[in-house]
Coordinates of C-alpha atoms in Angstrom, one line a residue:
M30 CA 2.6 27.6 -14.6
A31 CA 2.7 23.8 -14.2
H32 CA 4.4 22.4 -11.2
R33 CA 7.7 20.6 -11.8
V34 CA 7.4 17.2 -10.2
L35 CA 9.9 14.3 -9.7
V36 CA 8.2 10.9 -9.2
L37 CA 10.3 8.1 -7.8
G38 CA 8.8 4.6 -8.2
G39 CA 6.8 5.6 -11.2
S40 CA 7.1 2.2 -12.8
G41 CA 5.2 0.4 -10.1
W42 CA 1.5 -0.5 -9.8
L43 CA 0.4 2.8 -8.3
G44 CA 3.1 4.7 -10.2
A45 CA 1.6 3.8 -13.6
A46 CA -1.6 5.6 -12.7
V47 CA 0.3 8.5 -11.1
V48 CA 2.4 9.1 -14.1
E49 CA -0.7 9.1 -16.4
V50 CA -2.5 11.6 -14.2
F51 CA 0.6 13.8 -13.6
A52 CA 1.7 13.9 -17.3
A53 CA -1.5 15.8 -18.1
R54 CA -1.1 18.3 -15.3
F55 CA 2.5 18.9 -14.5
E56 CA 6.0 19.1 -15.9
L57 CA 6.8 15.5 -15.0
H58 CA 10.1 13.6 -14.5
A59 CA 9.7 9.9 -13.7
P60 CA 13.1 8.3 -14.2
A61 CA 13.6 4.6 -13.9
H62 CA 15.3 3.2 -10.8
G63 CA 17.5 0.2 -10.1
A64 CA 20.1 -1.3 -12.3
V65 CA 18.8 0.4 -15.5
H66 CA 21.3 2.6 -17.4
G67 CA 20.7 6.2 -16.3
A68 CA 18.4 5.1 -13.5
V69 CA 18.2 6.8 -10.1
D70 CA 19.5 4.9 -7.1
I71 CA 17.0 6.1 -4.5
A72 CA 19.3 5.1 -1.6
D73 CA 22.2 7.1 -2.9
A74 CA 22.2 10.8 -2.0
V75 CA 24.3 11.8 -5.1
S76 CA 22.0 10.1 -7.5
V77 CA 18.8 11.4 -5.8
A78 CA 20.2 15.0 -5.6
A79 CA 21.1 14.8 -9.3
A80 CA 17.6 13.7 -10.3
I81 CA 16.1 16.5 -8.3
R82 CA 18.4 19.0 -9.9
V83 CA 17.8 17.8 -13.4
A84 CA 14.0 17.9 -12.9
R85 CA 14.3 21.3 -11.2
A86 CA 11.7 19.7 -8.9
E87 CA 9.4 21.7 -6.8
V88 CA 7.7 18.6 -5.4
V89 CA 9.2 15.1 -5.0
V90 CA 6.7 12.1 -4.8
N91 CA 8.2 8.9 -3.4
L92 CA 6.2 5.9 -4.4
A93 CA 9.1 3.4 -4.3
A94 CA 8.5 0.3 -2.3
A95 CA 9.7 -3.3 -2.3
N96 CA 7.8 -6.3 -0.9
T97 CA 10.0 -9.0 -2.4
G98 CA 10.5 -11.2 0.6
D99 CA 14.2 -10.3 0.5
A100 CA 15.0 -8.5 3.7
E101 CA 18.1 -6.7 2.3
T102 CA 16.2 -5.3 -0.7
M103 CA 13.2 -4.2 1.5
G104 CA 15.5 -2.6 4.0
R105 CA 17.3 -0.6 1.3
V106 CA 14.2 0.6 -0.6
N107 CA 11.7 0.9 2.2
A108 CA 13.8 1.9 5.2
L109 CA 17.1 3.5 4.0
A110 CA 16.0 5.3 0.8
P111 CA 13.1 7.4 2.2
G112 CA 15.5 9.2 4.6
V113 CA 17.9 9.8 1.7
V114 CA 15.1 11.2 -0.5
A115 CA 13.8 13.3 2.3
A116 CA 17.2 14.9 3.1
C117 CA 17.9 15.6 -0.6
T118 CA 14.4 17.1 -1.1
R119 CA 14.7 19.4 1.9
A120 CA 18.2 20.5 0.8
A121 CA 16.9 21.4 -2.6
G122 CA 14.0 23.4 -1.1
A123 CA 11.4 21.1 -2.6
R124 CA 8.4 19.5 -0.9
L125 CA 8.1 15.8 -0.3
L126 CA 5.1 13.5 -0.5
H127 CA 6.0 10.1 0.8
M128 CA 3.8 7.0 0.3
S129 CA 3.5 4.6 3.2
T130 CA 1.2 1.7 4.1
D131 CA -1.4 0.5 6.6
L132 CA 0.9 -2.5 7.1
V133 CA 3.0 -0.4 9.6
L134 CA 0.2 -1.1 12.0
D135 CA -0.6 -4.3 14.0
G136 CA -4.3 -4.6 13.3
R137 CA -5.3 -4.8 16.9
A138 CA -6.6 -1.2 17.6
A139 CA -8.7 -0.2 14.6
P140 CA -9.8 2.3 13.5
Y141 CA -6.4 3.9 13.2
A142 CA -5.9 7.7 13.4
D143 CA -3.5 9.4 11.0
D144 CA -0.8 9.7 13.6
A145 CA -1.2 6.2 15.0
P146 CA 2.2 4.9 16.2
P147 CA 3.6 2.1 14.1
H148 CA 3.5 -1.5 15.5
P149 CA 4.3 -3.6 12.5
V150 CA 4.0 -7.4 12.7
N151 CA 6.1 -8.4 9.6
V152 CA 9.3 -7.5 7.8
Y153 CA 7.7 -5.4 5.2
G154 CA 5.8 -3.4 7.8
R155 CA 8.9 -2.9 9.9
T156 CA 10.9 -1.6 6.9
K157 CA 8.1 0.8 5.9
A158 CA 7.8 2.0 9.5
A159 CA 11.6 2.7 9.6
G160 CA 11.1 4.6 6.3
E161 CA 8.5 6.8 7.9
A162 CA 10.7 7.5 10.8
A163 CA 13.6 8.4 8.5
V164 CA 11.4 10.8 6.6
R165 CA 10.2 12.6 9.7
A166 CA 13.8 12.9 11.0
A167 CA 15.2 14.3 7.7
D168 CA 12.3 16.5 6.7
P169 CA 9.6 17.5 9.3
T170 CA 7.7 19.3 6.5
A171 CA 7.2 16.2 4.5
V172 CA 3.7 14.7 4.0
I173 CA 3.5 11.0 4.9
L174 CA 0.5 9.2 3.4
R175 CA -0.7 5.8 4.7
T176 CA -2.8 3.9 2.2
S177 CA -4.4 0.5 2.0
L178 CA -4.9 -2.1 -0.8
V179 CA -4.6 -0.3 -4.1
F180 CA -6.8 -1.8 -6.9
D181 CA -8.1 -1.0 -10.3
P182 CA -11.6 -2.0 -11.4
D183 CA -10.5 -2.4 -15.0
V184 CA -7.0 -3.9 -14.6
P185 CA -6.2 -6.8 -12.3
D186 CA -3.2 -6.3 -9.9
R187 CA -0.7 -9.1 -9.7
F188 CA -2.4 -10.9 -6.8
T189 CA -5.8 -10.7 -8.3
R190 CA -4.6 -12.0 -11.6
S191 CA -2.9 -14.9 -9.9
V192 CA -6.1 -15.8 -8.1
V193 CA -8.1 -15.6 -11.4
E194 CA -5.6 -17.8 -13.1
R195 CA -5.7 -20.4 -10.3
L196 CA -9.5 -20.5 -10.3
A197 CA -9.5 -20.9 -14.1
R198 CA -7.3 -24.0 -13.7
G199 CA -9.8 -25.4 -11.2
E200 CA -7.5 -24.8 -8.2
S201 CA -8.7 -23.3 -4.9
A202 CA -7.5 -20.0 -3.4
T203 CA -7.7 -19.1 0.3
L204 CA -8.7 -15.6 1.4
Y205 CA -9.3 -14.3 4.9
T206 CA -12.6 -13.2 6.3
D207 CA -11.1 -11.5 9.3
E208 CA -8.3 -9.5 7.6
I209 CA -9.9 -6.0 7.1
R210 CA -8.6 -3.4 4.7
C211 CA -9.9 -0.1 3.1
P212 CA -9.2 -0.6 -0.6
I213 CA -8.7 2.5 -2.8
S214 CA -8.5 2.6 -6.6
R215 CA -5.2 3.6 -8.0
L216 CA -6.7 6.3 -10.1
R217 CA -8.4 7.9 -7.1
L218 CA -5.1 7.8 -5.2
A219 CA -3.3 9.4 -8.1
F220 CA -5.9 12.2 -8.1
V221 CA -5.3 12.7 -4.4
L222 CA -1.5 12.9 -5.0
A223 CA -2.1 15.4 -7.8
E224 CA -4.1 17.6 -5.5
L225 CA -1.4 17.4 -2.9
V226 CA 1.2 18.5 -5.4
E227 CA -0.8 21.7 -5.9
R228 CA -1.5 22.2 -2.1
A229 CA 1.6 23.8 -0.7
D230 CA -0.5 24.6 2.4
I231 CA -0.6 20.9 3.4
R232 CA 2.8 20.0 4.8
G233 CA 4.4 18.4 7.9
I234 CA 1.5 15.9 8.5
S235 CA 0.8 12.2 8.4
M236 CA -2.5 11.4 6.7
N237 CA -4.5 8.3 6.0
V238 CA -5.7 8.1 2.4
A239 CA -7.8 5.1 1.7
G240 CA -11.2 4.0 0.6
T241 CA -14.2 4.7 2.7
Q242 CA -15.4 1.0 2.9
A243 CA -13.7 -1.5 5.2
L244 CA -13.9 -5.0 3.7
S245 CA -12.4 -8.3 4.5
R246 CA -10.0 -9.7 1.9
F247 CA -12.6 -12.4 1.2
D248 CA -15.4 -10.0 0.6
F249 CA -13.2 -7.7 -1.5
A250 CA -12.1 -10.5 -3.7
M251 CA -15.7 -11.7 -4.2
R252 CA -16.6 -8.3 -5.5
L253 CA -13.5 -7.9 -7.7
L254 CA -12.9 -11.4 -9.2
P255 CA -16.0 -11.6 -11.4
R256 CA -14.9 -8.4 -13.2
F257 CA -11.9 -10.2 -14.5
G258 CA -13.7 -13.3 -15.8
A259 CA -13.5 -15.5 -12.7
T260 CA -16.5 -17.9 -12.8
R261 CA -15.4 -20.5 -10.3
T262 CA -15.6 -18.3 -7.2
D263 CA -17.0 -21.3 -5.4
L264 CA -13.3 -22.4 -5.3
V265 CA -12.4 -19.5 -3.1
R266 CA -12.0 -20.8 0.5
A267 CA -12.8 -18.6 3.4
A268 CA -10.2 -18.8 6.3
L269 CA -9.1 -16.8 9.3
A270 CA -5.9 -14.8 9.2
A271 CA -5.7 -15.3 12.9
D272 CA -4.9 -19.0 12.1
A273 CA -2.3 -18.3 9.5
P274 CA 1.2 -19.6 10.2
D275 CA 2.8 -16.2 9.6
P276 CA 1.8 -13.1 11.6
R277 CA -0.7 -10.9 9.8
P278 CA -2.4 -7.7 10.9
I279 CA -6.1 -8.3 11.3
D280 CA -8.2 -5.1 11.2
L281 CA -6.4 -2.3 9.5
T282 CA -9.4 0.1 9.1
L283 CA -8.1 3.6 8.6
D284 CA -9.8 6.7 9.8
V285 CA -9.9 9.0 6.8
A286 CA -11.8 12.0 8.4
L287 CA -8.8 14.3 8.0
A288 CA -8.3 13.5 4.3
R289 CA -12.0 14.0 3.7
A290 CA -11.9 17.4 5.5
L291 CA -8.8 18.7 3.8
L292 CA -9.0 17.4 0.3
R293 CA -11.3 18.4 -2.6
T294 CA -10.8 15.0 -4.2
R295 CA -13.6 12.7 -2.8
L296 CA -12.6 9.4 -1.4
R297 CA -14.9 6.5 -2.5
S298 CA -15.9 3.1 -1.4
V299 CA -15.1 0.0 -3.4
D300 CA -18.8 -0.4 -4.3
E301 CA -18.9 3.2 -5.7
E302 CA -15.7 2.6 -7.7
L303 CA -17.1 -0.6 -9.2
A304 CA -20.4 0.9 -10.0
A305 CA -18.8 3.9 -11.7
A306 CA -16.6 1.5 -13.7
T307 CA -19.5 -0.6 -14.7
A308 CA -21.4 2.5 -15.9
R309 CA -18.7 3.7 -18.2

């Protein structure tokens, strides 16, 4: 029998891939959220409880996140809502998979273990760290996943698209050579989440789920941009995040040994994902 799954945040960049993968495997409910008629207010316990009840959810997957620059919105979506979702999920007897980010870390002590204590350096990271804490307090059985840059070798994300468009206009773009991340394809991450839906034995842990290749933002972009038609990569300027006016975490390399040991889904490097996409 297919698992009944409620996905919150299914309209986002990662959510689109998750909904596609889940729809083929599970009895899926992925309601809209926000100001849409009939949408779920993820920071309101009555709204969330009703969504869980309608879906008869066995598993709730919370992908909702806001990185809008607006502190109030980020606080509500990233910090407040996760605790609400966790409490409602536990009250309903369902399991929770909560998606977090490497940006809860400060980038000064890599590689980071799965349970590395948060030390965020910006507002987004602080709100996501608060969300993690709220989830742990409301539901100790929840699974909290920290991931890194989420990309698609076939579809440019918003940032990549903006860089491609700038280069096409003959404008320069600045990327950092010392800001290290572990990019993961959104389809790969969706497969990981699908496996975790089916793995009732995995609960009550924090786990890093990211790519197996640590790359600077500059090196990652130089691999990805040509796939989307960027020919003027000579206009990409290398810079140091350490010199940026706003604080940025530097090395956010994640240790994924636990995920590789527990999961059947194999984590891949960026180069592997790009090679596989080219071969299709």
